[in-house]
C-alpha positions in Angstrom: 5.8 -69.4 -32.7 3.9 -72.5 -31.5 1.3 -70.4 -29.7 0.9 -68.1 -32.8 2.1 -65.2 -30.6 4.8 -62.7 -31.5 6.0 -60.0 -29.0 8.7 -57.5 -29.8 10.2 -54.5 -28.1 12.9 -52.0 -28.9 14.6 -49.1 -27.0 17.0 -46.7 -28.7 18.7 -43.7 -26.9 21.2 -41.3 -28.2 22.9 -38.2 -26.8 24.7 -35.5 -28.8 27.4 -33.4 -27.2 28.9 -30.1 -28.5 26.6 -30.3 -31.5 26.8 -27.6 -34.3 23.6 -25.6 -34.5 22.4 -22.5 -36.2 22.1 -19.6 -33.8 19.3 -17.2 -34.9 19.2 -13.5 -34.4 16.0 -11.7 -35.5 16.7 -8.2 -36.9 13.4 -6.7 -37.9 11.9 -9.0 -40.5 15.2 -10.6 -41.2 17.1 -13.5 -39.7 20.8 -13.7 -39.1 22.0 -17.3 -38.9 25.4 -18.2 -37.4 26.7 -21.8 -36.9 27.9 -22.4 -33.3 28.7 -25.2 -31.0 26.0 -25.8 -28.3 27.4 -26.5 -24.9 24.3 -28.4 -23.8 23.6 -32.0 -24.8 20.6 -33.1 -26.9 18.7 -36.2 -26.0 16.7 -38.6 -28.3 14.7 -41.6 -27.1 12.7 -44.1 -29.2 10.6 -46.9 -27.6 8.6 -49.4 -29.6 6.6 -52.4 -28.7 4.2 -54.8 -30.5 2.0 -57.8 -29.8 0.5 -60.2 -32.4 -1.7 -63.2 -31.8 -3.3 -65.4 -34.4 -6.6 -67.2 -34.0 -7.0 -69.4 -37.1 -7.4 -67.0 -40.0 -7.7 -63.9 -37.7 -4.8 -61.8 -36.4 -5.0 -59.4 -33.5 -2.3 -56.7 -33.5 -1.3 -54.1 -30.9 1.5 -51.6 -31.5 2.8 -48.6 -29.5 5.6 -46.2 -30.1 7.0 -43.3 -28.0 9.5 -40.7 -29.2 11.2 -38.0 -27.2 13.5 -35.2 -28.5 15.1 -32.7 -26.1 17.1 -30.2 -28.1 18.9 -26.9 -27.3 19.7 -23.8 -29.4 20.4 -20.1 -29.2 17.9 -17.4 -30.2 18.7 -13.7 -30.0 21.8 -14.6 -27.9 19.8 -16.5 -25.3 19.7 -20.3 -24.7 16.6 -22.0 -26.0 15.2 -25.4 -25.1 12.6 -27.4 -27.0 11.0 -30.7 -26.2 8.8 -32.9 -28.4 7.1 -36.2 -27.4 5.1 -38.3 -29.9 2.9 -41.3 -29.0 1.5 -43.6 -31.6 -0.9 -46.4 -30.6 -2.6 -48.9 -32.9 -5.0 -51.8 -32.5 -6.2 -53.8 -35.5 -7.9 -57.0 -36.5 -7.1 -58.6 -39.9 -7.8 -61.8 -41.7 -5.9 -64.2 -44.0 -8.4 -66.5 -45.7 -8.0 -68.4 -48.9 -11.6 -68.6 -49.9 -13.2 -65.5 -48.4 -12.7 -61.7 -48.5 -9.7 -60.5 -46.4 -10.0 -57.4 -44.3 -8.3 -55.2 -41.8 -10.2 -53.0 -39.3 -8.5 -50.9 -36.7 -8.0 -47.7 -34.8 -4.9 -45.6 -34.2 -4.2 -42.6 -32.0 -1.4 -40.1 -32.3 -0.5 -37.6 -29.5 2.1 -34.9 -30.2 3.2 -32.8 -27.2 5.4 -29.8 -27.9 7.2 -27.4 -25.6 9.2 -24.5 -27.1 10.3 -22.0 -24.6 7.0 -20.4 -23.5 5.0 -22.1 -26.2 3.2 -25.3 -25.2 0.5 -27.3 -27.1 -0.7 -30.8 -27.6 -2.2 -32.2 -30.8 -4.4 -35.4 -31.1 -5.3 -37.5 -34.2 -7.9 -40.2 -33.9 -7.9 -42.5 -37.0 -10.3 -45.4 -37.5 -9.5 -47.3 -40.7 -10.6 -50.3 -42.8 -9.1 -52.2 -45.7 -10.6 -55.0 -47.8 -9.3 -57.4 -50.6 -12.1 -59.4 -52.2 -12.1 -61.7 -55.2 -15.6 -60.6 -56.4 -15.7 -62.6 -59.6 -13.5 -65.1 -61.4 -10.3 -63.2 -62.3 -11.5 -60.0 -60.7 -10.1 -58.6 -57.4 -11.4 -55.6 -55.5 -9.0 -53.7 -53.2 -10.2 -50.7 -51.1 -9.0 -48.7 -48.1 -10.7 -46.1 -46.0 -9.5 -43.9 -43.2 -11.1 -41.1 -41.1 -9.1 -38.5 -39.3 -10.2 -36.4 -36.3 -7.4 -33.9 -35.8 -7.5 -31.3 -33.0 -5.3 -29.3 -30.6 -5.6 -29.4 -26.8 -6.4 -25.7 -26.7 -9.3 -26.3 -29.1 -7.9 -23.5 -31.5 -7.3 -26.1 -34.2 -9.9 -28.6 -35.4 -10.1 -30.6 -38.6 -12.0 -33.7 -39.7 -11.3 -35.4 -43.1 -11.3 -38.9 -44.6 -9.9 -40.7 -47.6 -11.3 -43.6 -49.7 -9.3 -45.4 -52.4 -10.4 -48.4 -54.5 -8.9 -50.6 -57.3 -10.4 -53.3 -59.4 -7.9 -55.8 -60.9 -8.4 -58.2 -63.8 -6.0 -61.0 -64.8 -7.1 -64.0 -66.8 -5.7 -67.3 -65.6 -2.3 -67.9 -67.1 -2.1 -64.5 -68.7 0.9 -62.2 -68.4 -1.3 -59.1 -68.7 -3.0 -57.5 -65.7 -5.5 -54.6 -66.0 -6.4 -52.2 -63.2 -9.0 -49.4 -62.8 -8.3 -47.4 -59.7 -10.0 -44.4 -58.1 -8.1 -42.2 -55.6 -9.5 -39.8 -53.0 -13.0 -40.9 -54.0 -14.6 -38.7 -51.4 -12.9 -35.7 -52.9 -11.3 -34.4 -49.7 -9.7 -31.0 -50.3 -7.3 -30.5 -47.4 -5.6 -32.3 -44.5 -4.0 -30.9 -41.4 -0.7 -31.6 -39.8 1.4 -30.1 -36.9 5.1 -29.3 -37.2 7.8 -28.9 -34.6 11.2 -27.4 -34.9 13.8 -26.0 -32.5 12.3 -22.5 -33.1 8.5 -22.8 -33.6 5.4 -24.9 -33.0 3.2 -24.8 -36.1 0.1 -26.4 -37.5 -0.7 -26.2 -41.2 -3.4 -27.2 -43.7 -2.3 -28.8 -46.9 -4.2 -29.1 -50.2 -4.3 -32.7 -51.5 -4.8 -34.1 -55.0 -8.5 -34.1 -55.7 -10.4 -37.2 -56.9 -8.8 -38.9 -59.9 -9.0 -42.2 -61.8 -6.3 -44.3 -63.5 -6.3 -47.2 -65.9 -3.1 -49.3 -65.7 -1.9 -52.2 -67.8 1.0 -54.4 -66.5 2.8 -57.1 -68.4 5.1 -59.6 -66.7 8.2 -60.5 -68.8 
């Protein structure tokens, strides 16, 4: 505390024995699902760590997280094993000024590594981001956030780049219980985003449609 430094770490491990799972049998285009007890144990591991250091009104932040899931099932009468590891790493610099605009600038990287029987693939997401909060005029505050996503698979079969920009302008007169806000969401009008998905049966990557650019006017009154 006296050195303006915070360090934290956490490890969580769990193991499930004789778990109830859905055994799947594929019959043509149909699936037959039967609840059974799996004789092999499932393992789950979660490791997290963070480092924060303040230098006056500036804060440096480093965070990392690692997750592991090792699960078992039955498919078409045969034992099936699936493993998934996820890494999240983040570095950011932010400010906490009283008489100047406050900001956060950073970069995060996500690595998802999946193994499902004979299927293997790794997905990467690089995301630089920036946020700002600025009292532009008396009683007016501008808040904006931006992020850029570079999403791709290790086998280079999947590639996607997209970004998002949101901004809000607040107005509240001194001593007033009313607050007015004009906000714009998805200002760059991004149409789609990509995500990968892992289950005990498949490894999948999908593209999702997102809400296109829209604006809102909000009035808030504090009782």
